mmCIF file with all atom_site columns, C-alpha atoms in Angstrom:
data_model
loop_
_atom_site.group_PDB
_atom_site.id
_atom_site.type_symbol
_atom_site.label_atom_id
_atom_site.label_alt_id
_atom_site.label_comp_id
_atom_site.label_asym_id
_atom_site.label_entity_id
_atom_site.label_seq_id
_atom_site.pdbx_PDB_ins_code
_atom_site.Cartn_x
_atom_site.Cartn_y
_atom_site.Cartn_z
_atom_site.occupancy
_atom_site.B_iso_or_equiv
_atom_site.pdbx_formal_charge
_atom_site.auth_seq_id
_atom_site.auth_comp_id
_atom_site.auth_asym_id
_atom_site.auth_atom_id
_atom_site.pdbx_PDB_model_num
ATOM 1   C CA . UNK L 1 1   ? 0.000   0.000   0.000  1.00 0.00 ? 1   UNK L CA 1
ATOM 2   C CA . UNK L 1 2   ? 0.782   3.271   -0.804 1.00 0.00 ? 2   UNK L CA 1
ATOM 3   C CA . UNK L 1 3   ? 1.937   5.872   2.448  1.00 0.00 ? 3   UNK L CA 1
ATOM 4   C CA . UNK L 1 4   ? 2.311   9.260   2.543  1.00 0.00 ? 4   UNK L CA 1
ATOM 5   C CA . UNK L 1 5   ? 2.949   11.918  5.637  1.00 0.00 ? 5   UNK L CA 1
ATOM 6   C CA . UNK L 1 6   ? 0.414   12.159  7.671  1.00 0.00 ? 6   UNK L CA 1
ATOM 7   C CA . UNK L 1 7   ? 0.465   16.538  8.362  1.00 0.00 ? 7   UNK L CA 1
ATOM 8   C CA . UNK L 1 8   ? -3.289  16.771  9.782  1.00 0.00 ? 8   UNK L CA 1
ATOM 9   C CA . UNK L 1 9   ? -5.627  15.397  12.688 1.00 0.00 ? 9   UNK L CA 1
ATOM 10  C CA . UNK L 1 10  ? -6.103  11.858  11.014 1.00 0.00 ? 10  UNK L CA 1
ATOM 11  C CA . UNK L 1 11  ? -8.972  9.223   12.401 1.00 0.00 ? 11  UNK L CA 1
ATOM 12  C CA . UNK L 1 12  ? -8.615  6.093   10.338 1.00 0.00 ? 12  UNK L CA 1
ATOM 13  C CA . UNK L 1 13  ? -12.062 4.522   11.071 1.00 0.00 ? 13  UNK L CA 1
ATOM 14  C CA . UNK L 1 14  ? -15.444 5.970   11.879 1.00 0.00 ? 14  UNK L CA 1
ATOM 15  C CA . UNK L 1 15  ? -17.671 3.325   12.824 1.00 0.00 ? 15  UNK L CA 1
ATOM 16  C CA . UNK L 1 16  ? -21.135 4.295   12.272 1.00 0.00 ? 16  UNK L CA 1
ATOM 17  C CA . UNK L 1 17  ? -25.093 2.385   13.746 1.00 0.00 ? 17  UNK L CA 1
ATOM 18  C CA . UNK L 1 18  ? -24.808 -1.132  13.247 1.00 0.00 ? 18  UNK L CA 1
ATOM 19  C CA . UNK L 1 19  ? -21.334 -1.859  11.102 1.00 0.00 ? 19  UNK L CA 1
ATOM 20  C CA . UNK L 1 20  ? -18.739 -4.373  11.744 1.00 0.00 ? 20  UNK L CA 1
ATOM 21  C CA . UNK L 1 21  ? -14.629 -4.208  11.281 1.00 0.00 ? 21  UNK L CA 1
ATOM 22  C CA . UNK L 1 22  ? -13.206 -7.558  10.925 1.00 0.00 ? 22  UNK L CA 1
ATOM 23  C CA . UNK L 1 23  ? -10.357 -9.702  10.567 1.00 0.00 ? 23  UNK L CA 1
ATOM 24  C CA . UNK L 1 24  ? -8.415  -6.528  9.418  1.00 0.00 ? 24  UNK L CA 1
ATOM 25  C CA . UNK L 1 25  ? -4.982  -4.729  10.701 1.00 0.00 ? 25  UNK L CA 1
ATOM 26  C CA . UNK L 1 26  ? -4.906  -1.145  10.903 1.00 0.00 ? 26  UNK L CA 1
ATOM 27  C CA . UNK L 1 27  ? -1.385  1.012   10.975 1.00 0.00 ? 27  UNK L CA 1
ATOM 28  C CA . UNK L 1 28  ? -1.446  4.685   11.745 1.00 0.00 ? 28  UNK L CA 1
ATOM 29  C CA . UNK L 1 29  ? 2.128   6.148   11.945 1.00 0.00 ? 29  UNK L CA 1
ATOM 30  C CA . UNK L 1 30  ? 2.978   10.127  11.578 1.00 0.00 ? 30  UNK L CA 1
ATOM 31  C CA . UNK L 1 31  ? 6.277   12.098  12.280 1.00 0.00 ? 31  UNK L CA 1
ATOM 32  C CA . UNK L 1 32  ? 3.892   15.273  12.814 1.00 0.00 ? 32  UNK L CA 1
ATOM 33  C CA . UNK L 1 33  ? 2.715   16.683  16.000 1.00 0.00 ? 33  UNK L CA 1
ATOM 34  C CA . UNK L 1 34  ? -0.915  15.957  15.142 1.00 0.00 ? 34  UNK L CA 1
ATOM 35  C CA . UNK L 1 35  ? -4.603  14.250  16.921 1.00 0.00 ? 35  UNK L CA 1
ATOM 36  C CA . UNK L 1 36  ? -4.257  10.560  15.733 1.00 0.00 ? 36  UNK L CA 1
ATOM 37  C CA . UNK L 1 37  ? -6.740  8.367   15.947 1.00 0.00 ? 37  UNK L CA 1
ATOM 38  C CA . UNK L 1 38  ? -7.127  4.486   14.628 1.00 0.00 ? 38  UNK L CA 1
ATOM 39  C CA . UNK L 1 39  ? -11.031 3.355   15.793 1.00 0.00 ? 39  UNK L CA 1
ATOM 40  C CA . UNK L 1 40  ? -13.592 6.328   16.274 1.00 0.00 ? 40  UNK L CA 1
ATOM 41  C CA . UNK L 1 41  ? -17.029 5.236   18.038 1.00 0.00 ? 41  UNK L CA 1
ATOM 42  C CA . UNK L 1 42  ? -19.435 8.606   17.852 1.00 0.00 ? 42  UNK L CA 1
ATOM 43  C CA . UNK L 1 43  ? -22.640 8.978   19.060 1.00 0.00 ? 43  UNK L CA 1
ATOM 44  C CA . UNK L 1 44  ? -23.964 5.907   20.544 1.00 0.00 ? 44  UNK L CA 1
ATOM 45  C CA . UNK L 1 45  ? -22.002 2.984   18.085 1.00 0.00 ? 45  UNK L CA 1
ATOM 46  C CA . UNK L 1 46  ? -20.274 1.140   21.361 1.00 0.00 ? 46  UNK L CA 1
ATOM 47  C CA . UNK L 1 47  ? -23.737 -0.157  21.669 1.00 0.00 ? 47  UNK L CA 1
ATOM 48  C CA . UNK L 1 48  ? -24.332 -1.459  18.178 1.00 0.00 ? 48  UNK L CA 1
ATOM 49  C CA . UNK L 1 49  ? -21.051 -1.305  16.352 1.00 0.00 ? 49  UNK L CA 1
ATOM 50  C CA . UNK L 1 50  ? -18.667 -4.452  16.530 1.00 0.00 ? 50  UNK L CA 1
ATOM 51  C CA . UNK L 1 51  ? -14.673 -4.523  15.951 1.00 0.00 ? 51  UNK L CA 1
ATOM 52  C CA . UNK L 1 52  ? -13.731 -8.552  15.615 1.00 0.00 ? 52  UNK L CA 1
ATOM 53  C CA . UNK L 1 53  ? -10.232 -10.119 15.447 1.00 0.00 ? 53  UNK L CA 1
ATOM 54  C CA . UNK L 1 54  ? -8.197  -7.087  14.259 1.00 0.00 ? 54  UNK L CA 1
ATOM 55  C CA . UNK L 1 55  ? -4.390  -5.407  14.772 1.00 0.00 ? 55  UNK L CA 1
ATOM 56  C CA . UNK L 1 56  ? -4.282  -2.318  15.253 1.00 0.00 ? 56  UNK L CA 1
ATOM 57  C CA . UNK L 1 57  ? -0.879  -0.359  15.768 1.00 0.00 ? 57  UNK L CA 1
ATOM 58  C CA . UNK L 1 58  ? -0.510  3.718   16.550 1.00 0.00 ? 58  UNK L CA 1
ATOM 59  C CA . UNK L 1 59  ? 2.686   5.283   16.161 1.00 0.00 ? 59  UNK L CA 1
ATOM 60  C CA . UNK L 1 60  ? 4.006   9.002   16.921 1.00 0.00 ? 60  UNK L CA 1
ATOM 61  C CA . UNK L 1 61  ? 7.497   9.687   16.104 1.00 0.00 ? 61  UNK L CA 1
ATOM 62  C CA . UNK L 1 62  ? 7.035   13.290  16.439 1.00 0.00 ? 62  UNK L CA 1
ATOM 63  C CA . UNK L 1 63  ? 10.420  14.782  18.631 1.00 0.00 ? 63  UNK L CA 1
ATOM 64  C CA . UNK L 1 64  ? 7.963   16.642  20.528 1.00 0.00 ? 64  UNK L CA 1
ATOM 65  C CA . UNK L 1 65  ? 4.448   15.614  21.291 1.00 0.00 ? 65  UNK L CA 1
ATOM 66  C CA . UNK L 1 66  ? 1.485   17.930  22.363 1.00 0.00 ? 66  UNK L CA 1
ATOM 67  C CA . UNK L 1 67  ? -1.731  16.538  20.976 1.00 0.00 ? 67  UNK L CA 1
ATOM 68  C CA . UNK L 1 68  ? -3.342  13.085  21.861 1.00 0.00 ? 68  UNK L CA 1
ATOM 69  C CA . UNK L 1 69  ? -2.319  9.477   20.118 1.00 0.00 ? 69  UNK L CA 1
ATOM 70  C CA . UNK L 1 70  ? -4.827  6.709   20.427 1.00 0.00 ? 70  UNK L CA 1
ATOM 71  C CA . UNK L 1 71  ? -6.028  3.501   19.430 1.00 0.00 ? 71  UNK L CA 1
ATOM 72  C CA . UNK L 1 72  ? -9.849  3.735   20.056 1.00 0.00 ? 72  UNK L CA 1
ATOM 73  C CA . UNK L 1 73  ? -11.868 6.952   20.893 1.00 0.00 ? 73  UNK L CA 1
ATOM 74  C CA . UNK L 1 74  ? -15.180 7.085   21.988 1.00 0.00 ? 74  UNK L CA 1
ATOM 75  C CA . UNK L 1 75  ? -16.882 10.660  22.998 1.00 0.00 ? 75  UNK L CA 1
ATOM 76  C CA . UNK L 1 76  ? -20.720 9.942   22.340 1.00 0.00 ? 76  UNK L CA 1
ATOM 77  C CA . UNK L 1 77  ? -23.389 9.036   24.896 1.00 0.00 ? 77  UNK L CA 1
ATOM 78  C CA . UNK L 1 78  ? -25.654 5.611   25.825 1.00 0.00 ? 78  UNK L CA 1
ATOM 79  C CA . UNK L 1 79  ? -28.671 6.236   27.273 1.00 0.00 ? 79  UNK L CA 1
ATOM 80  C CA . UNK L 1 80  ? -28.732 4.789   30.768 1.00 0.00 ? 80  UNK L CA 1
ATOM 81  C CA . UNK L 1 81  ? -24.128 4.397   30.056 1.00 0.00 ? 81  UNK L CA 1
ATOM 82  C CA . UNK L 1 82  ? -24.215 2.109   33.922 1.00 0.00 ? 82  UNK L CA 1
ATOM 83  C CA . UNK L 1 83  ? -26.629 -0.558  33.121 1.00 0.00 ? 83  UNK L CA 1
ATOM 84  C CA . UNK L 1 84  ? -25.092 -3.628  32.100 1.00 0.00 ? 84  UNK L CA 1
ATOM 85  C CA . UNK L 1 85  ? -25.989 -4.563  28.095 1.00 0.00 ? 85  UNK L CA 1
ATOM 86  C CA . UNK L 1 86  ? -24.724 -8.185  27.077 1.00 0.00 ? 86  UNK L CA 1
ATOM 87  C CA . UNK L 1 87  ? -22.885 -6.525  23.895 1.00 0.00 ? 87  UNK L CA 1
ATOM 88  C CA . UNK L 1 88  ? -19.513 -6.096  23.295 1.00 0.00 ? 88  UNK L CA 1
ATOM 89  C CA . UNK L 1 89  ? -18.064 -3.649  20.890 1.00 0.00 ? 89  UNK L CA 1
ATOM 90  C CA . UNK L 1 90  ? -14.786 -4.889  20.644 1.00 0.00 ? 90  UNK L CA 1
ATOM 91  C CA . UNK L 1 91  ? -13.280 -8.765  20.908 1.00 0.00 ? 91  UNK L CA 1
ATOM 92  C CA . UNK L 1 92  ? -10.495 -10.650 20.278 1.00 0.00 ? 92  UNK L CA 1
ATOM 93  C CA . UNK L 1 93  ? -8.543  -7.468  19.343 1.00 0.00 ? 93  UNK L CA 1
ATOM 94  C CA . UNK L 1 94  ? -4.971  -6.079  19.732 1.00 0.00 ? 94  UNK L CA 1
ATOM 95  C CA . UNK L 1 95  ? -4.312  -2.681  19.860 1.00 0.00 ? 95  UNK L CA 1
ATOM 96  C CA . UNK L 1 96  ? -0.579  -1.096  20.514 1.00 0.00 ? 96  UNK L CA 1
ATOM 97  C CA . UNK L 1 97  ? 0.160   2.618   20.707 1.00 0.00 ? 97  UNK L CA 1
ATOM 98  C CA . UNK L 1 98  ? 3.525   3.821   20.933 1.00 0.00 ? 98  UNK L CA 1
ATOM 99  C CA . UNK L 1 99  ? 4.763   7.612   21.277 1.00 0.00 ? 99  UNK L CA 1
ATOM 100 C CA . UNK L 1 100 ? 8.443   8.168   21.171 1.00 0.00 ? 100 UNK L CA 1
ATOM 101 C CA . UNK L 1 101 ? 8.319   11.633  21.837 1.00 0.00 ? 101 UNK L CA 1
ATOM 102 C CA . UNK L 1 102 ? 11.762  12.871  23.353 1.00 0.00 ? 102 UNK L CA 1
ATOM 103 C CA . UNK L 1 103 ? 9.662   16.136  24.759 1.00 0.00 ? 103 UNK L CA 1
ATOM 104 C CA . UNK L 1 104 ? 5.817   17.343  25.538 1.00 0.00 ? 104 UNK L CA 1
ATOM 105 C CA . UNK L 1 105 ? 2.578   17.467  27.022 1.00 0.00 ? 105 UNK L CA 1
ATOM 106 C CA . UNK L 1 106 ? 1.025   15.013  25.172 1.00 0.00 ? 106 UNK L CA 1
ATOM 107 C CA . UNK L 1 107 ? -1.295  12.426  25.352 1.00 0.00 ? 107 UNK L CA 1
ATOM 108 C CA . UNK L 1 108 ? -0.934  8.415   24.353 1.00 0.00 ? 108 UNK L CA 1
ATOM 109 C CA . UNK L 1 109 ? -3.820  6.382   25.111 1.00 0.00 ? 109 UNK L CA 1
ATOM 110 C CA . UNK L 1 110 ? -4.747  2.682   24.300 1.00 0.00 ? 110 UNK L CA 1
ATOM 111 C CA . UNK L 1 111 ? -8.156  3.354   24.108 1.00 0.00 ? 111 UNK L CA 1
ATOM 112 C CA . UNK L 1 112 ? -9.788  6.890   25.100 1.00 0.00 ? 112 UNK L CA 1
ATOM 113 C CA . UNK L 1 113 ? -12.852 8.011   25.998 1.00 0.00 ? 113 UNK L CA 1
ATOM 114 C CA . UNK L 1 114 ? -14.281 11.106  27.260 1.00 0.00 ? 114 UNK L CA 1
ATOM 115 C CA . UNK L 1 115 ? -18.631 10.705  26.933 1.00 0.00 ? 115 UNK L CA 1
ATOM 116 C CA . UNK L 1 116 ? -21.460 8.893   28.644 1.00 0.00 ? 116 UNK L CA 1
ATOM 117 C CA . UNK L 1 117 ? -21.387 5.935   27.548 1.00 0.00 ? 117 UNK L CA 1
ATOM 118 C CA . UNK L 1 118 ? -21.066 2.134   27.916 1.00 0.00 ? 118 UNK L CA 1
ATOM 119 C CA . UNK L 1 119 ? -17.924 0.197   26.226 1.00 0.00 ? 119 UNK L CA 1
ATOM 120 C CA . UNK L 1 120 ? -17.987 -3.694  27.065 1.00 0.00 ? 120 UNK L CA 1
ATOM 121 C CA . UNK L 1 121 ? -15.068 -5.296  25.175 1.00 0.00 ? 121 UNK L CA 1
ATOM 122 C CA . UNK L 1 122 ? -13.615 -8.906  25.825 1.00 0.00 ? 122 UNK L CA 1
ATOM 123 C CA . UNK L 1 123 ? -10.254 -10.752 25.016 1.00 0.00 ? 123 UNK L CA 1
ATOM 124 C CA . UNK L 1 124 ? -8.335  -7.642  23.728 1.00 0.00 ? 124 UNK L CA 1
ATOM 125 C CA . UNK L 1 125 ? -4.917  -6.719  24.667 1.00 0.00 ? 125 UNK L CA 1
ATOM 126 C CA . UNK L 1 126 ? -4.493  -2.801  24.897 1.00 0.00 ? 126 UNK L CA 1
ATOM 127 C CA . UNK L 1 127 ? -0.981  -1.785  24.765 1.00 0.00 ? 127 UNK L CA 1
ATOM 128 C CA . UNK L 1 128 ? 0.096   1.619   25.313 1.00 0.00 ? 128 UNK L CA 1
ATOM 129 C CA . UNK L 1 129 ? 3.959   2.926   25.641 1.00 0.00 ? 129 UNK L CA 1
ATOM 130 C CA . UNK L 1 130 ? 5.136   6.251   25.693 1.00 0.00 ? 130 UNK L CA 1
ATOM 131 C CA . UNK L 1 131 ? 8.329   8.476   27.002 1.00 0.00 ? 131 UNK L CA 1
ATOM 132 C CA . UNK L 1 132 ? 9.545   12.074  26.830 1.00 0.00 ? 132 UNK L CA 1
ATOM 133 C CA . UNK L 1 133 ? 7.176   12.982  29.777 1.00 0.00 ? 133 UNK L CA 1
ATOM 134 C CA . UNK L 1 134 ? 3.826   11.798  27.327 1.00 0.00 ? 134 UNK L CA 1
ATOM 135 C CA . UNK L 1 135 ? 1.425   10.729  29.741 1.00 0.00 ? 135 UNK L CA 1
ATOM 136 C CA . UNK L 1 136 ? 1.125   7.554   28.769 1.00 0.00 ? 136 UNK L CA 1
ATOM 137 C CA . UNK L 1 137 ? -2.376  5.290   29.656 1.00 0.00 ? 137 UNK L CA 1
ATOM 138 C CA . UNK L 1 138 ? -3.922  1.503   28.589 1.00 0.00 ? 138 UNK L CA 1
ATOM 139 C CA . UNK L 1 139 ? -7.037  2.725   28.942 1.00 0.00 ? 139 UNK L CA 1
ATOM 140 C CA . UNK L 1 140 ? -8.588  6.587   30.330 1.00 0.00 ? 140 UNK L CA 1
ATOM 141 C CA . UNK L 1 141 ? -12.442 7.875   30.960 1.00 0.00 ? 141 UNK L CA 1
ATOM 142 C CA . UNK L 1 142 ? -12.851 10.982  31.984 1.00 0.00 ? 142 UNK L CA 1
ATOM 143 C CA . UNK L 1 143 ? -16.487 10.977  32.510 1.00 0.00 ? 143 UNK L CA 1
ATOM 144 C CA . UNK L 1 144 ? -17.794 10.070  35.856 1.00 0.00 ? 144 UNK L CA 1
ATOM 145 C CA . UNK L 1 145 ? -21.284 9.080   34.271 1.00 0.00 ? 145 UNK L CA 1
ATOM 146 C CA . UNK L 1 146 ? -18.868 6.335   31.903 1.00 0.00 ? 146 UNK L CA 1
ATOM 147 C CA . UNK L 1 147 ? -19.232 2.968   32.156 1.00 0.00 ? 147 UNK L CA 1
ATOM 148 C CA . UNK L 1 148 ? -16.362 0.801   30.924 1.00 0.00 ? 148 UNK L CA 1
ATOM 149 C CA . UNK L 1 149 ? -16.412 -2.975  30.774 1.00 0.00 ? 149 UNK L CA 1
ATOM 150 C CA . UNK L 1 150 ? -13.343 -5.004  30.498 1.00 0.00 ? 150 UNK L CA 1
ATOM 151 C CA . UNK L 1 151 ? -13.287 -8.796  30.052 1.00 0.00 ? 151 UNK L CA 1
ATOM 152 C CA . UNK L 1 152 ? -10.703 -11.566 30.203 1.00 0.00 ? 152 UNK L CA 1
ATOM 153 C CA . UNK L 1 153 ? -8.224  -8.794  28.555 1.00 0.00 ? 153 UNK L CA 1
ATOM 154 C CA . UNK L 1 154 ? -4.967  -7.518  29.216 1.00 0.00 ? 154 UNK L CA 1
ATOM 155 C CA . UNK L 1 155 ? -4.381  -3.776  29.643 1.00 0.00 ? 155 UNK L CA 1
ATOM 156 C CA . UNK L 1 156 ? -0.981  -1.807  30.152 1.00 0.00 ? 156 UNK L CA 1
ATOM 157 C CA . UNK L 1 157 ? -0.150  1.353   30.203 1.00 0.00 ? 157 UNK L CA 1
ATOM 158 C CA . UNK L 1 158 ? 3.464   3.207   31.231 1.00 0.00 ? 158 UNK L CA 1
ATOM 159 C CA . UNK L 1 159 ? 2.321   5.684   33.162 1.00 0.00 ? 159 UNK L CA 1
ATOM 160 C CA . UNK L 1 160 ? -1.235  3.492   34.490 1.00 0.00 ? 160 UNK L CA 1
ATOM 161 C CA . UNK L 1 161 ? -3.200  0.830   33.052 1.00 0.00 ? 161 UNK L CA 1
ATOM 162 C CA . UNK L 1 162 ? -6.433  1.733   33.726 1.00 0.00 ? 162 UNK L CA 1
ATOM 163 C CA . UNK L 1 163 ? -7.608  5.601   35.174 1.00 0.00 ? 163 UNK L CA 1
ATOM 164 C CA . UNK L 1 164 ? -11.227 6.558   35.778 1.00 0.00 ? 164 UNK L CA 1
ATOM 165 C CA . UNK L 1 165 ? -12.192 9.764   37.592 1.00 0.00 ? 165 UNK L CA 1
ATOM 166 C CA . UNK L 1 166 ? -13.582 9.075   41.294 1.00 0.00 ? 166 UNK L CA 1
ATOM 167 C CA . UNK L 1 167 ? -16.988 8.687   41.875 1.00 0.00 ? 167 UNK L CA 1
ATOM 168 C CA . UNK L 1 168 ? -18.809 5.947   39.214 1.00 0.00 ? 168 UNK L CA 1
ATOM 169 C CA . UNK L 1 169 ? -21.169 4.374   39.878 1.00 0.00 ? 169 UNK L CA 1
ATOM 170 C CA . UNK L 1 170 ? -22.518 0.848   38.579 1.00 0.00 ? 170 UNK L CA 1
ATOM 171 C CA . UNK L 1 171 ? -25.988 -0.591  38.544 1.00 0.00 ? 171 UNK L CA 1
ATOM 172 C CA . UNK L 1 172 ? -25.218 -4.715  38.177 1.00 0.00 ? 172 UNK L CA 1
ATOM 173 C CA . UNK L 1 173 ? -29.158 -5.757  39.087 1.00 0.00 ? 173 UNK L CA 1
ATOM 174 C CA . UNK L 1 174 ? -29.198 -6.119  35.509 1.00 0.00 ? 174 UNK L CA 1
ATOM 175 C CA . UNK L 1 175 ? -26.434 -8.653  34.846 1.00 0.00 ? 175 UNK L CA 1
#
């Protein structure tokens, strides 16, 4: 395949209601100082849209790094995000980000997510590494009303695996 520089905000992947990524690997590298993003789940797609047996690799090479470097991004909302659904948007997937910034503020996250919503995933391996003072995170909410669900996976991270802002809260009568 063809590859050129990557000079802009890139997201590989939008999923949209309903679709399916499968059985595909995904490589996302830039030298810029630029938003990079493999998997995008808008709006409420964790809940509908599925990501089966892929590879997907992230990699900044930028000297220094300022923006934010991730495998999967979700920032839309799920009605009712902390009762349990039996779905799972993503299985049997690898993802592996990788920042070598020497310098920066910025951001490298496995998977990302920053809405209301519920993300159940099972058998993935998140990978994130990062140095040059990137904070570096497996897997980040920031959303207190969030509601991620990780099964029989492995996540690691080289500043933390996992961080969730205090407070969530988790209705399990459901499950």
């Amino acid at each position: 395949l063809p590859s050129f520089p990557l000079v802009s905000d890139t997201t590989l992947i939008t999923m949209g209601a309903s679709t399916r990524l499968e059985d595909v690997t995904l490589k996302l590298t830039s030298a810029s100082d630029i938003n990079l993003t493999a998997v995008y789940f808008p709006g409420d797609t964790p809940t509908t849209a599925k990501v089966r047996v892929c590879l997907i690799n992230v990699t900044s090479t930028v000297g220094t790094l300022t923006k934010t470097i991730c495998g999967m991004f979700g920032d839309g909302s799920t009605t009712n995000p902390n009762v349990a659904l039996s779905t799972n948007a993503v299985q049997r997937t690898t993802t592996n980000v990788i920042g070598n910034a020497t310098s920066g503020s910025g951001k490298i996250r496995g998977w990302y997510f920053t809405g209301p919503l519920q993300f159940s995933v099972r058998d993935t391996v998140i990978f994130a590494n990062g140095s040059g003072g990137s904070d570096t995170i497996g897997v980040e909410t920031t959303n207190t009303s969030s509601f991620i669900i990780i099964k029989t996976s492995t996540v690691s991270g080289s500043t933390y695996d996992i961080k969730q802002p205090s407070g969530l809260s988790v209705d399990n009568s459901g499950i």
